[in-house]
CSV table of C-alpha atoms and ligand atoms in Angstrom, one decimal:
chain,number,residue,atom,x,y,z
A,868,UNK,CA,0.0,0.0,0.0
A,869,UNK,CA,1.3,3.8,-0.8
A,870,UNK,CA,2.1,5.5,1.9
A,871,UNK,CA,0.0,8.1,3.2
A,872,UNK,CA,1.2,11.9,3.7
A,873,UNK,CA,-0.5,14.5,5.5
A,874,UNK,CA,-0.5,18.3,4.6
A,875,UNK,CA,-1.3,20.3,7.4
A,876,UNK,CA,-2.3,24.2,6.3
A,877,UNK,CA,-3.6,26.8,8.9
A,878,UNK,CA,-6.0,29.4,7.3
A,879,UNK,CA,-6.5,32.4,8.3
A,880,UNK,CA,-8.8,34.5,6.0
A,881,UNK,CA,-7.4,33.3,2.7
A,882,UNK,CA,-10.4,33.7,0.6
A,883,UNK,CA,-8.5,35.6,-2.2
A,884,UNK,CA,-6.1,32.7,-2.4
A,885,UNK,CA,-7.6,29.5,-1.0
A,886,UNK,CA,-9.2,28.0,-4.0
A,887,UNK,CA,-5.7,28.2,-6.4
A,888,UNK,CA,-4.0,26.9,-3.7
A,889,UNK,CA,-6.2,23.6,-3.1
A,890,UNK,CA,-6.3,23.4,-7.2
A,891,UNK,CA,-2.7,23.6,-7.3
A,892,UNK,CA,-1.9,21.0,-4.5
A,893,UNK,CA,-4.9,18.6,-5.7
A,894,UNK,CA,-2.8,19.0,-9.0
A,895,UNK,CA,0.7,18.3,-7.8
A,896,UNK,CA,-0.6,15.6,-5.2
A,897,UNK,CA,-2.6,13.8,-8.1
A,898,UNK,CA,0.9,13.2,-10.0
A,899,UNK,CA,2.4,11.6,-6.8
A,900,UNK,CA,2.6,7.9,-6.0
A,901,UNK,CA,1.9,8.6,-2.7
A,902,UNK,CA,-1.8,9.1,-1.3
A,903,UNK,CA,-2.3,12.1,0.5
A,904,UNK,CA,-4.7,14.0,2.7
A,905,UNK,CA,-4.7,18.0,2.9
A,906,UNK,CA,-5.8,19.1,6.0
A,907,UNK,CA,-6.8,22.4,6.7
A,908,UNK,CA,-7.0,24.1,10.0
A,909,UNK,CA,-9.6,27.4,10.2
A,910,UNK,CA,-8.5,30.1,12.3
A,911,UNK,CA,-11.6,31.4,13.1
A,912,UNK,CA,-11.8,33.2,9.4
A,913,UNK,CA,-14.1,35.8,9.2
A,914,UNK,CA,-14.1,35.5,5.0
A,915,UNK,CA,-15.6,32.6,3.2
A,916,UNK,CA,-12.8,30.9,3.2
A,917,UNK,CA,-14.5,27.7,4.9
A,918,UNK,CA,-16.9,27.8,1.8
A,919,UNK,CA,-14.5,27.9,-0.2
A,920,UNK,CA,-12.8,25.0,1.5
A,921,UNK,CA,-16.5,23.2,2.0
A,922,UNK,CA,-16.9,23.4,-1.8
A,923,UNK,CA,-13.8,21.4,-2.6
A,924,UNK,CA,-14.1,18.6,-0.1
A,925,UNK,CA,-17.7,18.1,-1.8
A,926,UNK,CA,-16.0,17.1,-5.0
A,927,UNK,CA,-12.4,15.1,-3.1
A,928,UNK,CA,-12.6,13.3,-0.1
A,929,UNK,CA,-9.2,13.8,0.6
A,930,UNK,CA,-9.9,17.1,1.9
A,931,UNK,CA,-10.5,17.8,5.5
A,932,UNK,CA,-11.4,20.2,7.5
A,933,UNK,CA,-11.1,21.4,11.2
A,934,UNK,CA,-12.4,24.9,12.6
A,935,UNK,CA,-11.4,27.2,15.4
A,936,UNK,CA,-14.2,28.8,17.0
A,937,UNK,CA,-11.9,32.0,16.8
A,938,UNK,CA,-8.4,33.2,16.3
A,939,UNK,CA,-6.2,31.2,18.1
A,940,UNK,CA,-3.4,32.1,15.9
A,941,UNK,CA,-1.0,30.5,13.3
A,942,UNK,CA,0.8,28.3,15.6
A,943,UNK,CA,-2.2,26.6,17.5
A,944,UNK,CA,-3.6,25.9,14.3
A,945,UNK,CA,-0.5,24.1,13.0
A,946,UNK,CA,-0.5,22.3,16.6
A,947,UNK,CA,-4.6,21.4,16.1
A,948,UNK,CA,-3.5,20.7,12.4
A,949,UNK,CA,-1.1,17.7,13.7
A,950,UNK,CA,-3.5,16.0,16.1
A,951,UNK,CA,-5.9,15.3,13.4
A,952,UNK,CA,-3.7,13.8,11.2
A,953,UNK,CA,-3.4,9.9,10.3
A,954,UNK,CA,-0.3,10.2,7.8
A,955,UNK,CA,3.3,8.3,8.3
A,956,UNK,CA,4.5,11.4,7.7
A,957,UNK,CA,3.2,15.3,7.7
A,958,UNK,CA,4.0,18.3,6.0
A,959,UNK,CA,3.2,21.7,7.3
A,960,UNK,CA,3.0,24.2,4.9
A,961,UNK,CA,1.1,27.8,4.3
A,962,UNK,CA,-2.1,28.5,2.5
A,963,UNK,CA,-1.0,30.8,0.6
A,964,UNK,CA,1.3,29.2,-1.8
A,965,UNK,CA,4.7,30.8,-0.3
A,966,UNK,CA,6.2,27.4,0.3
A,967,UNK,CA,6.0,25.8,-3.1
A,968,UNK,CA,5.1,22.3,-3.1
A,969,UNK,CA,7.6,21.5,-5.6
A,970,UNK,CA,9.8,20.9,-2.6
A,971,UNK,CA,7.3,18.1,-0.9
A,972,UNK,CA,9.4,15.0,-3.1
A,973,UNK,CA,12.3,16.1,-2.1
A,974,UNK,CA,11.6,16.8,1.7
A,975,UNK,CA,9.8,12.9,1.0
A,976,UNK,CA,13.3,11.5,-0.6
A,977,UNK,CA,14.9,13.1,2.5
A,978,UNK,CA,12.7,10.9,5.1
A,979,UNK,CA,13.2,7.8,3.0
A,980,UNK,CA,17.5,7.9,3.3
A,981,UNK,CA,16.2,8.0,7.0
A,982,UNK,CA,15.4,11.4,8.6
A,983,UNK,CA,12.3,12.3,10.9
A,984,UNK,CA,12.2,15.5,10.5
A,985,UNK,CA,13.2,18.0,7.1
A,986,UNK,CA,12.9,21.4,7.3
A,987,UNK,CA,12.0,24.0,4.4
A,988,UNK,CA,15.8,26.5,4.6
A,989,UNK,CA,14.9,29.6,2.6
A,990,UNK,CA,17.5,30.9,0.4
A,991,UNK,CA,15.4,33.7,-1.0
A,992,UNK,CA,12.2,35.5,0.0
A,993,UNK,CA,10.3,36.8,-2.2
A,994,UNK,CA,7.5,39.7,-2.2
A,995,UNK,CA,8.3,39.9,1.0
A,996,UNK,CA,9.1,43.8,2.6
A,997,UNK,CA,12.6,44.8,3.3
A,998,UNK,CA,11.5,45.2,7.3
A,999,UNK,CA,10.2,41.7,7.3
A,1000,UNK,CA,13.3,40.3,5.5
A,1001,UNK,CA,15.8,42.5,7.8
A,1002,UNK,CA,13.7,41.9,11.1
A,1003,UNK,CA,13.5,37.5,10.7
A,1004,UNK,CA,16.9,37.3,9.6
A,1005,UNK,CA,17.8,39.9,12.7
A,1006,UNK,CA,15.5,37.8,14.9
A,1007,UNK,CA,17.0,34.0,14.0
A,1008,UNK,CA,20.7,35.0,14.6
A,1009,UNK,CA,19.5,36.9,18.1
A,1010,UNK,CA,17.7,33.6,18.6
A,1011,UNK,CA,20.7,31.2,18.2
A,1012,UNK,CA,22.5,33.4,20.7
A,1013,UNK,CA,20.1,33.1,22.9
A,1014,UNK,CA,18.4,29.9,22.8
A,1015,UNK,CA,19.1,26.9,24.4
A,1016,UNK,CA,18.5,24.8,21.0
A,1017,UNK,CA,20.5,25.1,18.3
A,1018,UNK,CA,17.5,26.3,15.9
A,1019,UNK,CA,18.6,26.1,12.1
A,1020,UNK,CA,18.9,29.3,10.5
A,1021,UNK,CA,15.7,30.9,8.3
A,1022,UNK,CA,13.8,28.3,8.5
A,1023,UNK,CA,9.7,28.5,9.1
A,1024,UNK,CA,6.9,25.9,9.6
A,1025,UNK,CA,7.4,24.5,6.3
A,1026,UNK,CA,8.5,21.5,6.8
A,1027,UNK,CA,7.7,17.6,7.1
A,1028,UNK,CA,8.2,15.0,9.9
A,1029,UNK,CA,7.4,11.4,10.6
A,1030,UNK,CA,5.1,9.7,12.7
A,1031,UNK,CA,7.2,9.3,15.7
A,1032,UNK,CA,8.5,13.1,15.8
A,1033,UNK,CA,4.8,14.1,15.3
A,1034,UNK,CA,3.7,11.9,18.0
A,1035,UNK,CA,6.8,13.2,20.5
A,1036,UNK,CA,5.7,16.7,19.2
A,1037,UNK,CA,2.3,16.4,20.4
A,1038,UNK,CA,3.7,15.3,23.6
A,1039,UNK,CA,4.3,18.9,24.3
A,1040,UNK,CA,1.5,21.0,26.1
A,1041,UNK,CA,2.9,24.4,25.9
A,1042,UNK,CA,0.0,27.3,26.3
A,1043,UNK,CA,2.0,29.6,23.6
A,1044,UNK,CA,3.6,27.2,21.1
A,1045,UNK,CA,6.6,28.0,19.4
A,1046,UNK,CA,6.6,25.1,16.4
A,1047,UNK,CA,9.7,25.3,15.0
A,1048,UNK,CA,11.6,26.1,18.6
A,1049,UNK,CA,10.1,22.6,19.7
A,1050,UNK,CA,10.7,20.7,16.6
A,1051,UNK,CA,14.4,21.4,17.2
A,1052,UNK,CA,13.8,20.6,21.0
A,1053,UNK,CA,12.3,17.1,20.5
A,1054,UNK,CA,15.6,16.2,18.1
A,1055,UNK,CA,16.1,13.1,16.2
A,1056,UNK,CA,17.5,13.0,13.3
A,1057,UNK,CA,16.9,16.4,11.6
A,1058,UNK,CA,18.3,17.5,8.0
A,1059,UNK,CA,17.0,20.4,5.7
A,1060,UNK,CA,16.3,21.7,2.1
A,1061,UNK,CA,16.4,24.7,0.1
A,1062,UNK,CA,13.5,26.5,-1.1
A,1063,UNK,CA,12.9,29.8,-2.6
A,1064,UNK,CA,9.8,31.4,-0.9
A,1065,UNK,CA,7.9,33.1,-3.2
A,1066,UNK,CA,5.4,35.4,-3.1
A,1067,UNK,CA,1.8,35.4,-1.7
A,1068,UNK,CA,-0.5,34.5,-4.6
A,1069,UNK,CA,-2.8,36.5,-3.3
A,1070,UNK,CA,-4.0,38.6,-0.1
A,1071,UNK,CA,-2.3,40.4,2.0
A,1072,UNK,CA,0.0,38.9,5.2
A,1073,UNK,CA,-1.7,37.7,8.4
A,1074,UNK,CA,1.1,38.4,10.3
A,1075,UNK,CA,1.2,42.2,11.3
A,1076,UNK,CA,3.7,43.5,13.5
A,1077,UNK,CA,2.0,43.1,16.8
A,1078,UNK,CA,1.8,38.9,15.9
A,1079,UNK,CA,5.0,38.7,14.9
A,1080,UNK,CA,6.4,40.6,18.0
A,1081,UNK,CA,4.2,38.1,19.9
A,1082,UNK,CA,6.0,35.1,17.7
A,1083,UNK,CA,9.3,36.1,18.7
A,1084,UNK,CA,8.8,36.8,22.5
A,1085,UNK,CA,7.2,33.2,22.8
A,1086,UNK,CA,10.2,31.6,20.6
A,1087,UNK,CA,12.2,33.8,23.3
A,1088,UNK,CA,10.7,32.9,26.4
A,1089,UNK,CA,10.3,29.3,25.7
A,1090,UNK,CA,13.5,28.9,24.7
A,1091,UNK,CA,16.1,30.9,26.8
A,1092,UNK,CA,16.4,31.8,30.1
A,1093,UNK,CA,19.0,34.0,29.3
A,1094,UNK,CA,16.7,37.6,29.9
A,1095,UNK,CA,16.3,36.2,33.0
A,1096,UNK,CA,19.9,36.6,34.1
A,1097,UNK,CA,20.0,39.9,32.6
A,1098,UNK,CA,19.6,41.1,36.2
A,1099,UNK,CA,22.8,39.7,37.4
A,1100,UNK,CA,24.9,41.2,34.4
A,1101,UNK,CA,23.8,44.3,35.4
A,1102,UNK,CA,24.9,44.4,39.0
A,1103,UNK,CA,28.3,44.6,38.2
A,1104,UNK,CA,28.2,47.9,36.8
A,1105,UNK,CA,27.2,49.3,40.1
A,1106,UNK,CA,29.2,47.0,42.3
A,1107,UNK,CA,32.3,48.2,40.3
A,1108,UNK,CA,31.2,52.0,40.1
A,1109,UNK,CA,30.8,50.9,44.6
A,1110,UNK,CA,34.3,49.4,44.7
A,1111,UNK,CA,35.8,52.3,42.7
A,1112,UNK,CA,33.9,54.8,44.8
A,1113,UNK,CA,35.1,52.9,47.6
A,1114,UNK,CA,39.0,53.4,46.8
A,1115,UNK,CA,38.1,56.8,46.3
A,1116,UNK,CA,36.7,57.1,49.8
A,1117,UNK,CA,39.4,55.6,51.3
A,1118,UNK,CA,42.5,57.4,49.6
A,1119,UNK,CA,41.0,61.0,49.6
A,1120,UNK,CA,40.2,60.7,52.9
A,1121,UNK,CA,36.9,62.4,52.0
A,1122,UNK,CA,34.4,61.5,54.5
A,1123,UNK,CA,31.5,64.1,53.7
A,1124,UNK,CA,28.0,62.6,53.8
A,1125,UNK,CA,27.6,62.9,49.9
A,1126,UNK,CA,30.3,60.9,49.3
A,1127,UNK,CA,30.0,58.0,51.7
A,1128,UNK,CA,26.2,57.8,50.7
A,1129,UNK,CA,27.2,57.5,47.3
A,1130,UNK,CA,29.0,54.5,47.7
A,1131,UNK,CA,26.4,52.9,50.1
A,1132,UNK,CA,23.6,53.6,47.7
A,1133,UNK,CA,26.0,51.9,44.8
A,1134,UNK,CA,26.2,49.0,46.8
A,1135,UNK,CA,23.0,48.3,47.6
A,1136,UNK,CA,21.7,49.0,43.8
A,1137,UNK,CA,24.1,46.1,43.0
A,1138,UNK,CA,22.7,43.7,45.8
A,1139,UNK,CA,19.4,44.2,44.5
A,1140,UNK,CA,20.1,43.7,41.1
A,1141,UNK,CA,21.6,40.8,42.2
A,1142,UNK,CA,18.8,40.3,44.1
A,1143,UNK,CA,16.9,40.2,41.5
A,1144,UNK,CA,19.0,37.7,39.0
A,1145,UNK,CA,18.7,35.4,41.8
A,1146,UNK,CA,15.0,35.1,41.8
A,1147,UNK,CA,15.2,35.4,38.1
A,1148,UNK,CA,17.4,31.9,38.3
A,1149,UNK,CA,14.7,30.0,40.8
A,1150,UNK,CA,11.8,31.4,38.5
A,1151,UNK,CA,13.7,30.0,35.1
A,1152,UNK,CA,13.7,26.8,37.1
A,1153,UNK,CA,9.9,26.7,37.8
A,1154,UNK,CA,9.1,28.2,34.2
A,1155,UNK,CA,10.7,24.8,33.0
A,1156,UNK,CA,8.6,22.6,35.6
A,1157,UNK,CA,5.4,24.7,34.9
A,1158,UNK,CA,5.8,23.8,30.6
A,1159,UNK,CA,6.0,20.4,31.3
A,1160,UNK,CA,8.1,19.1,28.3
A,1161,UNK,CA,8.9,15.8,28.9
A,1162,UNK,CA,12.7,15.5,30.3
A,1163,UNK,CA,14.3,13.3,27.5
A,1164,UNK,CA,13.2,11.6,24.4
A,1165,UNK,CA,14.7,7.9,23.9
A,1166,UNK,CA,14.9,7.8,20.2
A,1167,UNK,CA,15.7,3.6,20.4
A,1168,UNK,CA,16.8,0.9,22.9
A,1169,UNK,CA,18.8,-1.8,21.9
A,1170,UNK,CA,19.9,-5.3,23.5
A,1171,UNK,CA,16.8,-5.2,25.8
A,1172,UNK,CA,14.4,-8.1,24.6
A,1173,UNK,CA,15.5,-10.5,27.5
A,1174,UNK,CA,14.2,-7.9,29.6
A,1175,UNK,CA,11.4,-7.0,27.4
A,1176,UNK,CA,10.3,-10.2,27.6
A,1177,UNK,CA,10.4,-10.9,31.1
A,1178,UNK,CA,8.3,-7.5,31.6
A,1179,UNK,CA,5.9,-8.9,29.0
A,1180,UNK,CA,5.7,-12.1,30.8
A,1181,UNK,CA,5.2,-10.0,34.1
A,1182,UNK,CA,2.3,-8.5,32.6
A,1183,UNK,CA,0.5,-11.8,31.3
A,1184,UNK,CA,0.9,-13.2,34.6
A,1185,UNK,CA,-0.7,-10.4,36.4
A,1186,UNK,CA,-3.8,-10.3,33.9
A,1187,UNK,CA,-4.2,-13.7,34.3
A,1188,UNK,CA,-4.8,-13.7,38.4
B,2022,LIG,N1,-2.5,32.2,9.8
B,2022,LIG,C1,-3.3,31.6,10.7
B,2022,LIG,N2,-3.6,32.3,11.8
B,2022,LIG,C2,-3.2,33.6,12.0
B,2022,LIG,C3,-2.3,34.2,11.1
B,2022,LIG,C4,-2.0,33.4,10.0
B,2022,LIG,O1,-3.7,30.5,10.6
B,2022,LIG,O2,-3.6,34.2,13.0
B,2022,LIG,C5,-2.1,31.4,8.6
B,2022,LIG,C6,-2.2,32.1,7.3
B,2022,LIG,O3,-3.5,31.9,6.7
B,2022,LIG,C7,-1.1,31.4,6.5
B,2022,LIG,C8,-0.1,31.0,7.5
B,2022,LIG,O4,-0.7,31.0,8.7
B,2022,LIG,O5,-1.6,30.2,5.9
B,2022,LIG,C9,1.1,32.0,7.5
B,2022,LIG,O6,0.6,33.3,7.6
B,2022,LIG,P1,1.1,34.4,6.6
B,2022,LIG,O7,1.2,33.8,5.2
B,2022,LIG,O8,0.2,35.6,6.7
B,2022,LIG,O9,2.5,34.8,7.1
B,2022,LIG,P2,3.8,35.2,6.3
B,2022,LIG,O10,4.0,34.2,5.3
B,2022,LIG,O11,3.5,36.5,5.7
B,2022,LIG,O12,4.9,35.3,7.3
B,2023,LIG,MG1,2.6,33.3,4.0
């Protein structure tokens, strides 16, 4: 039997492209030797794009569809998206015909020589403003600094994984999702492909400033601790400024009230920064408790099947008393 693929796309009032995009993937995934299943996820659009969307699955049954009862925004739908899909392996990809499905055989050749997960890499955007182009590429290099994964540069939520990362992916519970941060989190073996994203086919972006601010702060906070800390680095500029004033103090010989409380308040500005960094350090620690990712991922065991099979043998024992 072909293998199935699912193709996850979170909609977001797309009316003015939704149709062309369906035609065009019902037209690629038609040549394929795969079977496939296109998946889309409403946003809680406020266009017709679900009639749009209603209109097509009336003529395939391959489409499906699953509705928001509002907004939840892009990333929540791409989670939703995965839950409801039965595929050996998922691809994520926009509605609007930016990531070009050209790319799907080759992200599909990639998982056959073995990897879980293969990630879009943009080499070029297209139609895409100069601030958006200068502020993601400005954001993923901050990022790597920050982060505690080692995200892959300019990549997005086009991309396809397997079963298994899917299923470990949907292991993770976190209230503000930030996809591509916990793809890289839940590792395995992880590869990537270029693409040239090209232009909207039609509408305008659904990401205005104010969600993509929000986009970045989650990829932050999820991912680094390091703001947290921030405190701490800055206590040393008034510790240093206290131990200088100090010196001072001391080798002037100039004990007048201004300059002795000078040097107390500089002190105490640095403990309470520091202060501060400390709480910072026990709050990082119960941020990481309260998102709940699991601890590890064991990708495979090996030389286990004695034990395996005593366990099994445990278990049919117990059922039978
Ligand atoms: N989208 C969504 N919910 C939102 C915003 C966007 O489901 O709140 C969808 C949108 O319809 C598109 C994808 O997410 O399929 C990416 O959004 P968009 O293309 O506007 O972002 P851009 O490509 O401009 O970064
Ligand atoms: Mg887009």
């Amino acid at each position: 039997m072909d293998q199935l693929i699912s193709i996850v796309l979170p909609v977001f009032n797309e009316e003015a492209g939704i149709k062309a995009t369906i035609d065009t993937l019902l037209n690629y995934v038609e040549q394929q030797k795969e079977r496939y299943e296109l998946i889309f996820v409403d946003d809680g659009s406020k266009d017709d794009s679900v009639k749009i969307i209603e209109r097509s699955m009336q003529q395939n049954e391959n489409i499906k569809l699953v509705k928001f009862s509002r907004n939840f925004g892009h990333q929540l739908a791409i989670t939703a998206g995965l839950q409801y899909t039965t595929g050996e392996a998922v691809v994520v990809m926009d509605a609007d015909l930016q990531d070009p499905p050209e790319v799907i055989p080759e992200m599909i050749q990639k998982w056959h020589e073995g990897y879980d997960i293969v990630y879009g890499k943009r080499i070029k955007r297209d139609g895409e403003t100069i601030f958006k182009k200068i502020t993601a590429s400005a954001f993923y290099r901050i990022f790597k600094k920050m982060a505690t994964i080692d995200m892959p540069l300019d990549t997005g939520d086009f991309r396809l994984m397997n079963r298994r990362a899917v299923n470990q992916l949907l292991k993770l519970h976190e209230q503000d999702p930030f996809v591509r941060g916990q793809v890289t989190w839940i590792g395995f073996k992880q590869t990537s492909v270029m693409y040239h994203r090209q232009e909207r086919i039609a509408g305008e972006t659904k990401y205005p400033l104010s969600k993509m601010i929000k986009l970045a702060l989650d990829g932050i906070t999820s991912f680094s601790m390091k703001p947290l800390q921030f405190a701490n680095i800055f206590s040393v500029v008034p510790i240093v400024s206290g131990i200088f004033s100090l010196g001072y103090l001391l080798i002037s010989r100039n004990y007048s009230l201004s300059s002795i409380g000078i040097t107390i308040l500089l002190f105490t500005l640095g403990l309470l920064l520091l202060s501060v960094g400390i709480l910072g350090s026990y709050l990082g620690r119960v941020l990481e408790q309260v998102n709940d990712r699991p601890r590890f991922i064991v990708s495979e065991t090996e030389g286990f099947q004695e034990r395996n099979k005593g366990i099994r043998h445990l278990h049919a024992k117990q059922s039978h008393s």
